Protein backbone atom coordinates (compact mmCIF):
# COMPACT_ATOMS: atom_id res chain seq x y z
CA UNK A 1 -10.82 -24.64 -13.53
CA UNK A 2 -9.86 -21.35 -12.92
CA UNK A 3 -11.35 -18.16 -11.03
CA UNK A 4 -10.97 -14.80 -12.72
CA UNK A 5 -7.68 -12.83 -10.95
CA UNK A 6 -8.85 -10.25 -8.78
CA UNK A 7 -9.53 -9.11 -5.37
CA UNK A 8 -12.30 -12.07 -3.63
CA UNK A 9 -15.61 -10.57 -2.85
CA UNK A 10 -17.42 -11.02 0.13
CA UNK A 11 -19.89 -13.11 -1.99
CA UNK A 12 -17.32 -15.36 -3.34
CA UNK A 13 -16.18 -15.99 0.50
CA UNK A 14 -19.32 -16.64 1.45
CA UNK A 15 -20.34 -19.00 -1.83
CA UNK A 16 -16.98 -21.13 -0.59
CA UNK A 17 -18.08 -21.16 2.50
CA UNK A 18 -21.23 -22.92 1.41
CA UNK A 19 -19.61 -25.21 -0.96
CA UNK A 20 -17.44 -26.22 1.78
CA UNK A 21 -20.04 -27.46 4.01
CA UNK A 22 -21.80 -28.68 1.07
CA UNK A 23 -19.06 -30.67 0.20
CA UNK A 24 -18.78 -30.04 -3.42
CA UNK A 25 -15.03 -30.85 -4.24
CA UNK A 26 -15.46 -30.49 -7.61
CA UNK A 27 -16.56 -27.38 -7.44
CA UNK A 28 -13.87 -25.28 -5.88
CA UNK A 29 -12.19 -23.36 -7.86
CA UNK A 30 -8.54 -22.23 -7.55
CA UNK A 31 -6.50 -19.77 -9.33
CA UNK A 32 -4.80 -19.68 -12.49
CA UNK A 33 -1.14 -19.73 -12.27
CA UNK A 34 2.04 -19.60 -14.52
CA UNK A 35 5.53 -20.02 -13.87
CA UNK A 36 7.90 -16.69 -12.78
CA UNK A 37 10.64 -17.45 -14.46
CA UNK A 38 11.82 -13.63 -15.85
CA UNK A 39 11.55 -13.05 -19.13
CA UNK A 40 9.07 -15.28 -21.59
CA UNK A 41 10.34 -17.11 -24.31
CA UNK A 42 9.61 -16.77 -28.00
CA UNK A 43 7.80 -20.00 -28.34
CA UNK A 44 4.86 -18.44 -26.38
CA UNK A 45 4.53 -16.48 -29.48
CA UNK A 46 1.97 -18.93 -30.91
CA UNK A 47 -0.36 -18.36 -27.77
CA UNK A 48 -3.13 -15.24 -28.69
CA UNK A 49 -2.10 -13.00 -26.33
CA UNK A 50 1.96 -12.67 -25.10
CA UNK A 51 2.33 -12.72 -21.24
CA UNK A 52 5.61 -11.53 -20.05
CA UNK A 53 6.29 -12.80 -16.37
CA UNK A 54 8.43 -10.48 -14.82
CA UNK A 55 10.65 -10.81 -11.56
CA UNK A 56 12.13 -7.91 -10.16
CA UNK A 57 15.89 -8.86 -9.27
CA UNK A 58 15.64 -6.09 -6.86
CA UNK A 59 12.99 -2.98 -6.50
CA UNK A 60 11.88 -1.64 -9.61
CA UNK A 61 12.52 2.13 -8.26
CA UNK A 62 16.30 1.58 -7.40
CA UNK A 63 19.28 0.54 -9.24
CA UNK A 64 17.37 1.50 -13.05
CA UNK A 65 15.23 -1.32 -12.81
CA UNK A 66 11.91 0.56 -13.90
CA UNK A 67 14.48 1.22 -17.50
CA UNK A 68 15.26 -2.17 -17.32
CA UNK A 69 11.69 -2.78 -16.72
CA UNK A 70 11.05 -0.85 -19.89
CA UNK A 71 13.24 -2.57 -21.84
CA UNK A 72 12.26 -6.14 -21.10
CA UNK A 73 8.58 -4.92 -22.17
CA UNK A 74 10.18 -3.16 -25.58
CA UNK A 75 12.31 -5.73 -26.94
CA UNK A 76 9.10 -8.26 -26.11
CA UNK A 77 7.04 -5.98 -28.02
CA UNK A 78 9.39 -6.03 -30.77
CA UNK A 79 9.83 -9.86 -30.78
CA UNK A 80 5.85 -9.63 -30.99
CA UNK A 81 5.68 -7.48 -34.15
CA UNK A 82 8.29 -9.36 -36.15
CA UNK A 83 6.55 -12.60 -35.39
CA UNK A 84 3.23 -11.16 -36.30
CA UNK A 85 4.77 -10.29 -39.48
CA UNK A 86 6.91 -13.19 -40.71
CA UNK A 87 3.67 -15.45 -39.49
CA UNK A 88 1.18 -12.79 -41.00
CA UNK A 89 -0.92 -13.20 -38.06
CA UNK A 90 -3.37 -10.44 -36.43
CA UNK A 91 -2.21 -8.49 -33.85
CA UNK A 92 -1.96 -10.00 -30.27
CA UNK A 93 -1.97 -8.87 -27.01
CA UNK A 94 0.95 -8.31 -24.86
CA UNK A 95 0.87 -8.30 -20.96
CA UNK A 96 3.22 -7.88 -17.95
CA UNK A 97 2.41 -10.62 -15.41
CA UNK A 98 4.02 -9.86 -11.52
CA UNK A 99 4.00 -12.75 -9.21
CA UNK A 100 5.16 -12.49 -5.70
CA UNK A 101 4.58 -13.68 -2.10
CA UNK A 102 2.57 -11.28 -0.92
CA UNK A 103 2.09 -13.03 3.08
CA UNK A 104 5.34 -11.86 4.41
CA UNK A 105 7.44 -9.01 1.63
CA UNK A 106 9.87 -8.21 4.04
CA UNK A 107 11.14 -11.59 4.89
CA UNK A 108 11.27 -13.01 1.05
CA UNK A 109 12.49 -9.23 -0.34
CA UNK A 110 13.51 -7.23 2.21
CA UNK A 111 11.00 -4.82 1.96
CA UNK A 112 8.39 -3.45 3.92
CA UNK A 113 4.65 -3.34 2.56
CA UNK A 114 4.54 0.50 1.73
CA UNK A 115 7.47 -0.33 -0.82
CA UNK A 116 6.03 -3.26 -2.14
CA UNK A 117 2.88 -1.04 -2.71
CA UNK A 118 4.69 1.65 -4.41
CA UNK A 119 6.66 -0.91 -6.65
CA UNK A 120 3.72 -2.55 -7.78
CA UNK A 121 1.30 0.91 -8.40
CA UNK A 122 4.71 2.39 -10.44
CA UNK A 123 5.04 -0.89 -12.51
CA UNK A 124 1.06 -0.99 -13.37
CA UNK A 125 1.22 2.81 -14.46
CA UNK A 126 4.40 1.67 -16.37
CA UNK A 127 3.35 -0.94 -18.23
CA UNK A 128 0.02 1.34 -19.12
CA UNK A 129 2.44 3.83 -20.49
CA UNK A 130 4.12 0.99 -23.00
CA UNK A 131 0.37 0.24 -24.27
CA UNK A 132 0.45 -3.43 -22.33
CA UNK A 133 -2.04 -4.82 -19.75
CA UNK A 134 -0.50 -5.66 -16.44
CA UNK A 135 -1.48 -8.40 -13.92
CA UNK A 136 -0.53 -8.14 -10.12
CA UNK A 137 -1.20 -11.87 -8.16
CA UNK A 138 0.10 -13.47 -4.79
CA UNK A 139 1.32 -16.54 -4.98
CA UNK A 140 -0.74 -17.73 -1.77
CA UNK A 141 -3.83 -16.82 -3.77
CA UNK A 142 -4.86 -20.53 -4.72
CA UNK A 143 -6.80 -23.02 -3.21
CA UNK A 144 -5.91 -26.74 -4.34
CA UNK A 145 -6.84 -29.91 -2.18
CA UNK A 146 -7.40 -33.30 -2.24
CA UNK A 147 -9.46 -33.77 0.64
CA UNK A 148 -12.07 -32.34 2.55
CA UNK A 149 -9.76 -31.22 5.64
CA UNK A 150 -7.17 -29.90 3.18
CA UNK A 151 -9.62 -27.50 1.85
CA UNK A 152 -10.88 -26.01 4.89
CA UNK A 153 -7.54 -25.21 6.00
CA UNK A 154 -6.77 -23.80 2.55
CA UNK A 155 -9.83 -21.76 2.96
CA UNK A 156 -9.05 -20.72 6.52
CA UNK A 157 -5.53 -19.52 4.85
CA UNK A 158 -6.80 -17.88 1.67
CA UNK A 159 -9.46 -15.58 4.15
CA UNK A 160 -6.92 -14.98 6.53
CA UNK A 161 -4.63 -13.03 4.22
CA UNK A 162 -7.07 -11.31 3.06
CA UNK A 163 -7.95 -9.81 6.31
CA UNK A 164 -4.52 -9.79 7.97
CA UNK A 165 -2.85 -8.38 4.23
CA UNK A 166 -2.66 -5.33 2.08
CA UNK A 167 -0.65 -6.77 -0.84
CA UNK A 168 -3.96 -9.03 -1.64
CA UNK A 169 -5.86 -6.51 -2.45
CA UNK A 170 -4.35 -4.75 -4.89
CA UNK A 171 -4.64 -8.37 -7.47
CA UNK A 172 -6.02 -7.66 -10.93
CA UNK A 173 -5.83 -8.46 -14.43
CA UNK A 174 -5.67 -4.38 -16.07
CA UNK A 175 -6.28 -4.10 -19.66
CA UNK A 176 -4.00 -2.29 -22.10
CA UNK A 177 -4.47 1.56 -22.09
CA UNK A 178 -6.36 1.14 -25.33
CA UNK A 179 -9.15 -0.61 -24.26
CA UNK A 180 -11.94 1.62 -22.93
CA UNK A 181 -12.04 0.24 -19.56
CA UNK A 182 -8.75 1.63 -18.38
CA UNK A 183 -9.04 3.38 -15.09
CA UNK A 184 -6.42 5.28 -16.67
CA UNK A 185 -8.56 6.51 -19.55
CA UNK A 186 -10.38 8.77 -16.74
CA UNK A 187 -7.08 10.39 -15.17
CA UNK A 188 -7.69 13.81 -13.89
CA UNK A 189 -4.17 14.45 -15.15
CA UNK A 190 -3.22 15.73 -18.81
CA UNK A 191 -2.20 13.79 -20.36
CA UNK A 192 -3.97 10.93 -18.98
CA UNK A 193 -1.24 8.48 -19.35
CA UNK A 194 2.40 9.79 -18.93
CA UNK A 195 4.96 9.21 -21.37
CA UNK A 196 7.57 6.41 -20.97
CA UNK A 197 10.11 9.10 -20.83
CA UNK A 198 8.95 10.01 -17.14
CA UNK A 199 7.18 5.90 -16.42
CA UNK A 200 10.73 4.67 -16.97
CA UNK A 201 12.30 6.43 -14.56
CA UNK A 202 13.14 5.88 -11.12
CA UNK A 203 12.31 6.67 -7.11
CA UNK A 204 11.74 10.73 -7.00
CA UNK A 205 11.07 11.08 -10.76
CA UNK A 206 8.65 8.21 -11.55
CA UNK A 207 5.11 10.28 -11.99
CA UNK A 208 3.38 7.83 -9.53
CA UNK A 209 0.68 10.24 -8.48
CA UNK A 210 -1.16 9.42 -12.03
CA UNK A 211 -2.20 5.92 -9.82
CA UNK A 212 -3.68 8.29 -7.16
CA UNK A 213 -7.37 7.21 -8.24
CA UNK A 214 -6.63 3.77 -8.64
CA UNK A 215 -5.19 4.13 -4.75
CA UNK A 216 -8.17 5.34 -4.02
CA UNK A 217 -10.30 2.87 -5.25
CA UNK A 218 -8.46 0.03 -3.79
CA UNK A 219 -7.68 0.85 -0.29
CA UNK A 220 -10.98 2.36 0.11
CA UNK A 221 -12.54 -1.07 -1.15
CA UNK A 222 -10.47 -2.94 1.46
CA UNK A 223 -10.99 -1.08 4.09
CA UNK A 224 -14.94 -1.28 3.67
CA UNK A 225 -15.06 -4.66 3.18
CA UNK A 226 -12.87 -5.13 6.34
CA UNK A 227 -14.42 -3.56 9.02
CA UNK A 228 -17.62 -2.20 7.26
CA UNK A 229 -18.87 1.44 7.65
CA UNK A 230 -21.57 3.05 9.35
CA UNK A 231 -24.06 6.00 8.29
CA UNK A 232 -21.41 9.18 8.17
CA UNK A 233 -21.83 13.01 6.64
CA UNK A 234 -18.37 13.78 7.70
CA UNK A 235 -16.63 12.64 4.63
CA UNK A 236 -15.67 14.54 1.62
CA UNK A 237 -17.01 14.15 -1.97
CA UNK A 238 -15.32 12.91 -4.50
CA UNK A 239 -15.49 13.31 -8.47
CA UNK A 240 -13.01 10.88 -9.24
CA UNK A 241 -13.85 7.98 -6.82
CA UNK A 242 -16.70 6.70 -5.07
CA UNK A 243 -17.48 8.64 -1.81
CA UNK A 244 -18.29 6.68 1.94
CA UNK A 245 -21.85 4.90 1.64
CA UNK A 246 -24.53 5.97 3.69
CA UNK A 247 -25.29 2.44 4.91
CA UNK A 248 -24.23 -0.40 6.43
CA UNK A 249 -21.71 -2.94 5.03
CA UNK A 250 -21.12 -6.51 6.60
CA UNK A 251 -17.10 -6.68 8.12
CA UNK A 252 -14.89 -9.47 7.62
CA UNK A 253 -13.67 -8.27 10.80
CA UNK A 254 -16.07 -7.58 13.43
CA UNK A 255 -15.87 -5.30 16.07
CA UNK A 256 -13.47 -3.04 15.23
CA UNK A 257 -13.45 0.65 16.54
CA UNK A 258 -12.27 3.52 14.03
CA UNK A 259 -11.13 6.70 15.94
CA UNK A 260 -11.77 10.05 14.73
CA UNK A 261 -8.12 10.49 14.45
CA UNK A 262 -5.47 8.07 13.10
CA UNK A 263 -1.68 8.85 13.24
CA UNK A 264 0.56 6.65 11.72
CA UNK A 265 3.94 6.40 14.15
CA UNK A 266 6.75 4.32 12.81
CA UNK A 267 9.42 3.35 15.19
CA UNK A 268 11.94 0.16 14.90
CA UNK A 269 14.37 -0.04 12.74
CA UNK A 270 14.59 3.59 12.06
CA UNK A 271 16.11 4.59 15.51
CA UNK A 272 19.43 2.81 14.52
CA UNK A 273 19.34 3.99 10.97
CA UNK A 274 21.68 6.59 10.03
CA UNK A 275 20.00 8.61 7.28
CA UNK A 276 17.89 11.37 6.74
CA UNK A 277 14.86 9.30 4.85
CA UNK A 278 13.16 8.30 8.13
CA UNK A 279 12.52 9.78 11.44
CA UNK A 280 9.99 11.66 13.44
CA UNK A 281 7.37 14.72 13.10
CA UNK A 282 7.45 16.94 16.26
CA UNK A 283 4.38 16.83 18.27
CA UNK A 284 3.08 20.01 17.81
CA UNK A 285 2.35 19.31 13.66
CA UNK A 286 -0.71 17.25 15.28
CA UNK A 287 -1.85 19.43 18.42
CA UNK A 288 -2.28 22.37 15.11
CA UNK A 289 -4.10 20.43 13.12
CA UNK A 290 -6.39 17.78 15.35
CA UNK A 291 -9.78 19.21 15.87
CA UNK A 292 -10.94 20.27 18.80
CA UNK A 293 -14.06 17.96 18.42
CA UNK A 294 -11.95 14.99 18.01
CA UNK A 295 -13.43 12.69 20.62
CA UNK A 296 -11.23 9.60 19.95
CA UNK A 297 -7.14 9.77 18.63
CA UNK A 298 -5.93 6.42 17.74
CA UNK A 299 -2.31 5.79 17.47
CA UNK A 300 -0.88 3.22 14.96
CA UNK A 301 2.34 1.90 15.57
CA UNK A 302 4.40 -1.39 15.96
CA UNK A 303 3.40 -3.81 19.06
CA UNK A 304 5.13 -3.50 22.25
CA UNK A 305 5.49 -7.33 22.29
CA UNK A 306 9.70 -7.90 21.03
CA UNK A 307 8.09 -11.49 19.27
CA UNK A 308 5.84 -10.06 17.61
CA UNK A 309 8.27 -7.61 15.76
CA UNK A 310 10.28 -8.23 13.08
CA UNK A 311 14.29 -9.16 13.86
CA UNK A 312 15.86 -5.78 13.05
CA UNK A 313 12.80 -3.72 15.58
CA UNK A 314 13.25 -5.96 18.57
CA UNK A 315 15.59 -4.03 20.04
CA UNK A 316 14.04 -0.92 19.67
CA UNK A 317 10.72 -2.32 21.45
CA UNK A 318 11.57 -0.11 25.06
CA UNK A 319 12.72 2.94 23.58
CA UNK A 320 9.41 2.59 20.86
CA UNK A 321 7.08 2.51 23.79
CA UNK A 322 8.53 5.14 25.64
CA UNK A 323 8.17 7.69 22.49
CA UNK A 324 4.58 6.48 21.99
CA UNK A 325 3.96 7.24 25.70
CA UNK A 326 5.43 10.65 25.71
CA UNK A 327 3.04 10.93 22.52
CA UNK A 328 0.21 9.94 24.18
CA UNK A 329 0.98 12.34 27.19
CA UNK A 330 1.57 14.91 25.35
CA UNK A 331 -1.56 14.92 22.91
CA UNK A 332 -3.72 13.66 25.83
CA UNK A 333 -2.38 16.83 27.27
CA UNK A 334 -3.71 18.77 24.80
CA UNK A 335 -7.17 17.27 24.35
CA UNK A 336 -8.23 15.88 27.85
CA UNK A 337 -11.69 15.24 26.25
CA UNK A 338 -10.65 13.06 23.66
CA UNK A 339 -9.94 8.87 24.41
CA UNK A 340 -6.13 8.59 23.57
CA UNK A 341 -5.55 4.79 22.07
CA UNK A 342 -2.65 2.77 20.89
CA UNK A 343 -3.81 0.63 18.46
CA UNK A 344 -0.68 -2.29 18.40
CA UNK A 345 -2.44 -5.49 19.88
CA UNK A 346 -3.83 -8.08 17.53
CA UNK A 347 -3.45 -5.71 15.16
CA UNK A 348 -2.21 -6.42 11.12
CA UNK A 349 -1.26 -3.97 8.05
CA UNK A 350 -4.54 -4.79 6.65
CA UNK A 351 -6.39 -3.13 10.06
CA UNK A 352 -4.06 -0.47 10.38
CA UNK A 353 -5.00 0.77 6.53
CA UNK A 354 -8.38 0.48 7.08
CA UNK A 355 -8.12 2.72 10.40
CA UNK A 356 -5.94 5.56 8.36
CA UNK A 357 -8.90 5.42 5.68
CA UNK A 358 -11.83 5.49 7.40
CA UNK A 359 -10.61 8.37 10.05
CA UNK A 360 -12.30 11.43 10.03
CA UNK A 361 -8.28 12.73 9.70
CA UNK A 362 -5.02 10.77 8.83
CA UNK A 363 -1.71 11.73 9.61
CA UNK A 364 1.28 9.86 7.63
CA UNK A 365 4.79 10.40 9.13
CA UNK A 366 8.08 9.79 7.38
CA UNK A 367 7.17 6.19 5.88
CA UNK A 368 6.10 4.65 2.73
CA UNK A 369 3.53 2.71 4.77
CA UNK A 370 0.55 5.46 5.39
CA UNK A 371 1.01 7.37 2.43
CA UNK A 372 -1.17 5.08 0.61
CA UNK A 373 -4.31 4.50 2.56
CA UNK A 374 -3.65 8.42 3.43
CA UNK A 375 -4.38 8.92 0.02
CA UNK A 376 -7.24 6.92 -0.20
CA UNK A 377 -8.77 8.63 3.49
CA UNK A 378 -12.43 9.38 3.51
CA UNK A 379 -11.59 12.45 5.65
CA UNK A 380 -8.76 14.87 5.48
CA UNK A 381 -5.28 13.44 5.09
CA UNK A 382 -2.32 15.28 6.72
CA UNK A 383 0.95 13.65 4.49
CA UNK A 384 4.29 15.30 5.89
CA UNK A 385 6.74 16.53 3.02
CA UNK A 386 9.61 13.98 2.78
CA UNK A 387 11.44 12.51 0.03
CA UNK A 388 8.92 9.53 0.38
CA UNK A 389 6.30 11.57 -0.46
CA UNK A 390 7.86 13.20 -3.37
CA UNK A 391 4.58 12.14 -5.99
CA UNK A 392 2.16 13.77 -3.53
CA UNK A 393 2.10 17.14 -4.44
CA UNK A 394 0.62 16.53 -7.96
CA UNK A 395 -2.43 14.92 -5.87
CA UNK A 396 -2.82 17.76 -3.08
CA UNK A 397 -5.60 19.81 -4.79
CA UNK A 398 -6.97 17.26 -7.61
CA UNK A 399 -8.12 14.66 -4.82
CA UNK A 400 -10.37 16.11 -2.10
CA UNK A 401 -8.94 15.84 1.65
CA UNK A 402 -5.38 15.51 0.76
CA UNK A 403 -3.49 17.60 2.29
CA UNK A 404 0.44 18.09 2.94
CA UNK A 405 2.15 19.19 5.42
CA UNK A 406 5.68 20.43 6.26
CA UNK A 407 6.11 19.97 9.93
CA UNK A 408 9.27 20.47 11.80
CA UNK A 409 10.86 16.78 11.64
CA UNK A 410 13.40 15.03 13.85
CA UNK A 411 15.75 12.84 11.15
CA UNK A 412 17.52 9.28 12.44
CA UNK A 413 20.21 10.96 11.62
CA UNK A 414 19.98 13.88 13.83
CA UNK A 415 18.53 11.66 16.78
CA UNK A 416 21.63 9.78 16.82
CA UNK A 417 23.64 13.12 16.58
CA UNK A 418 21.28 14.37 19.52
CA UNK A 419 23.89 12.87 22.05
CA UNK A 420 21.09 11.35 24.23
CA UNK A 421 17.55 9.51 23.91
CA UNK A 422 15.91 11.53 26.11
CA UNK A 423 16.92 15.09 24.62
CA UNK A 424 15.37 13.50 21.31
CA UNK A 425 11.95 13.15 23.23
CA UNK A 426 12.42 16.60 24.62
CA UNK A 427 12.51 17.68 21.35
CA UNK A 428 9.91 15.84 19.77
CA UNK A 429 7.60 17.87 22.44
CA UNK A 430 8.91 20.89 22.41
CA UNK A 431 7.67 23.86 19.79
CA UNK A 432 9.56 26.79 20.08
CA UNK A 433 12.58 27.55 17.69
CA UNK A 434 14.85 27.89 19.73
CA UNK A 435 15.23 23.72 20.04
CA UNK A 436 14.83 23.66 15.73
CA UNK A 437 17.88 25.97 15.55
CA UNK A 438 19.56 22.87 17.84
CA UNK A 439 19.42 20.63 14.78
CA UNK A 440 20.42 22.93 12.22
């Protein structure tokens, strides 16, 4: 038996919940699942609708793989038609199926979860731009026992990515462009689905900011039915997605405390990187643009514990937690009423989106990771101008709240040019010009 593909509902976790205790074996359902195994094969033809399962050999932004994306999906297409016609057979329906591991992206791919999120958003708008459906599913999304205890721990591990993952979240079956219930079809954007001649391109060129309502949608939907919400007027409306609910809504996770402010602050791996992609907004972007009536600032960043880092940002752990202290002095500093916060213990990507959503304002450095849920904020969203954030501009204006910004930054590369750590924390706090024209 299968369960339709798509994001679990709190009902559903609570109706296996009860079927658990009830004991009813028979009942549990798992989900549907076909071999990844590239491109399909032509003897599928004889199935109603064509399912291509698609495995990205590396991501689909780099190296032309969104145009060999593309042309995967058009010679499939093609192979459909000609079969429809030498079988005289009505027309069938041809989706893009994505399969992945969506527990730990980094260690099977390489990647962190903001790429993985931006692959699979620019293949969905893709494959809506060749007139197929697309289907996004993790592979840990099934439940299959034999016995009792088997289940329950297969139901302890299908909840638990759910609240410790973002990747989960995003699972659907979306229908061709064609059929009316295409989030596409409501696009703010004219045309409402971009031609493959800009969907087939790659990173910096790929018009990714038509997903911005589907972003929306999803993030916003996780991060509710994470932590819940609570009776607010401080959020913005919304024409194109549904605004925060004036009511209570029952957490998977309980307890959790959402600041007024969230700011994103990636560390690791990028202090030893020698590039100009990743780095560091000086201090003074968030003193100008913080309210004054923040009363709690939350700071999001990697955990000061070296174990519980991944192998490449366990080096960086001391010099991390000495830039988020100077960050914490320093905005302390400037709003001694305000409860100043890391937010890095027992903390997962799941949490940390849900905080950046549900803040009354979100700031999103120079990383892929908190442009999305920044995107998707109930409040105001402050997204710094990077080559990361090249498809934001198109949403500035169209989607209430988001707002960029173009903040004086402090590159990997320069740091490591700086000479020593500490003049790149001197820096970082400083905001006169005369330390910019140091860097230029």
């Amino acid at each position: 038996m299968t369960l339709p593909i798509g994001v679990i509902s709190v009902v559903s976790l609570l109706l296996m919940h009860t079927m658990l205790n009830d004991g009813m074996l028979d009942d549990l359902i798992g989900i549907h699942q076909n071999n990844v195994n590239g491109e399909a094969h032509l003897e599928d033809m004889s199935r109603e609708d064509v399912v291509i399962s698609y495995r990205w050999k590396s991501h689909p932004f780099w190296n032309k793989g969104m145009a060999q994306f593309c042309d995967l999906v058009r010679r499939r297409l093609n192979e459909t038609e000609k079969y429809e016609n030498e079988q005289k057979s009505s027309h069938q329906d041809v989706s893009v199926e994505l399969k992945i591991s969506c527990r730990d992206p980094f260690k099977v791919f390489g990647l962190g979860t903001g790429n993985i999120v931006m692959a699979v958003y620019g293949l969905r708008l893709t494959a809506a731009s060749l007139g197929v459906g697309f289907t996004f599913r993790c592979q840990e999304d099934e439940i299959t026992t034999t016995s009792l205890g088997q289940m329950k721990n297969s139901f302890k591990n299908y909840t638990q990515m759910y609240t410790e993952d973002v990747l989960p979240w995003l699972q659907g079956e979306f229908q061709p462009p064609q059929k009316h219930n295409n989030p596409l079809s409501f696009s703010p954007y004219k045309p409402p689905i971009p031609s493959t001649s800009k969907t087939c391109r790659g990173f910096g060129r790929h018009p990714l900011h038509y997903m911005a309502g589907a972003m929306r949608e999803d993030f916003r939907n996780m991060a509710l039915k994470l932590v819940g919400s609570t009776t607010s007027e401080r959020h913005n409306q919304d024409q194109y997605a549904n605004d925060h609910p004036n009511k209570k809504i029952k957490p998977l996770v309980f307890n959790v405390t959402i600041d007024d402010v969230a700011i994103h602050f990636r560390c690791g791996d990028v202090l030893g990187i020698d590039t100009d992609t990743y780095g560091f907004i000086r201090f003074d972007s968030y003193r100008n643009n913080i309210s004054p009536d923040a009363s709690t600032i939350g700071i999001i960043t990697q955990s000061f514990d070296g174990k519980e880092n991944r192998e490449q940002d366990r080096q960086f752990v001391i010099f991390c937690q000495e830039l988020v202290g100077s960050l914490v002095t320093y905005i302390q500093g400037h709003f001694p009423k305000a409860i100043v916060s890391v937010r890095n213990v027992q903390e997962t990507p799941a949490l940390a989106y849900a905080r950046l959503v549900l803040a009354n304002q979100t700031f999103a450095g120079m990383s892929t990771f908190s442009i999305f849920p920044a995107i998707a904020s109930f409040g105001t969203s402050y997204i710094q101008t990077t080559r990361l954030s090249y498809f934001v501009k198109p949403i500035e204006g169209v989607y209430s709240g988001v707002t960029m910004i173009n903040g004086s930054i402090l590159t990997s590369k320069q740091m490591r040019n700086l000479g020593s750590f500490e003049e790149s924390i001197a820096w970082l706090k400083s905001d006169d010009d005369h330390t910019t024209r140091i860097l230029s």
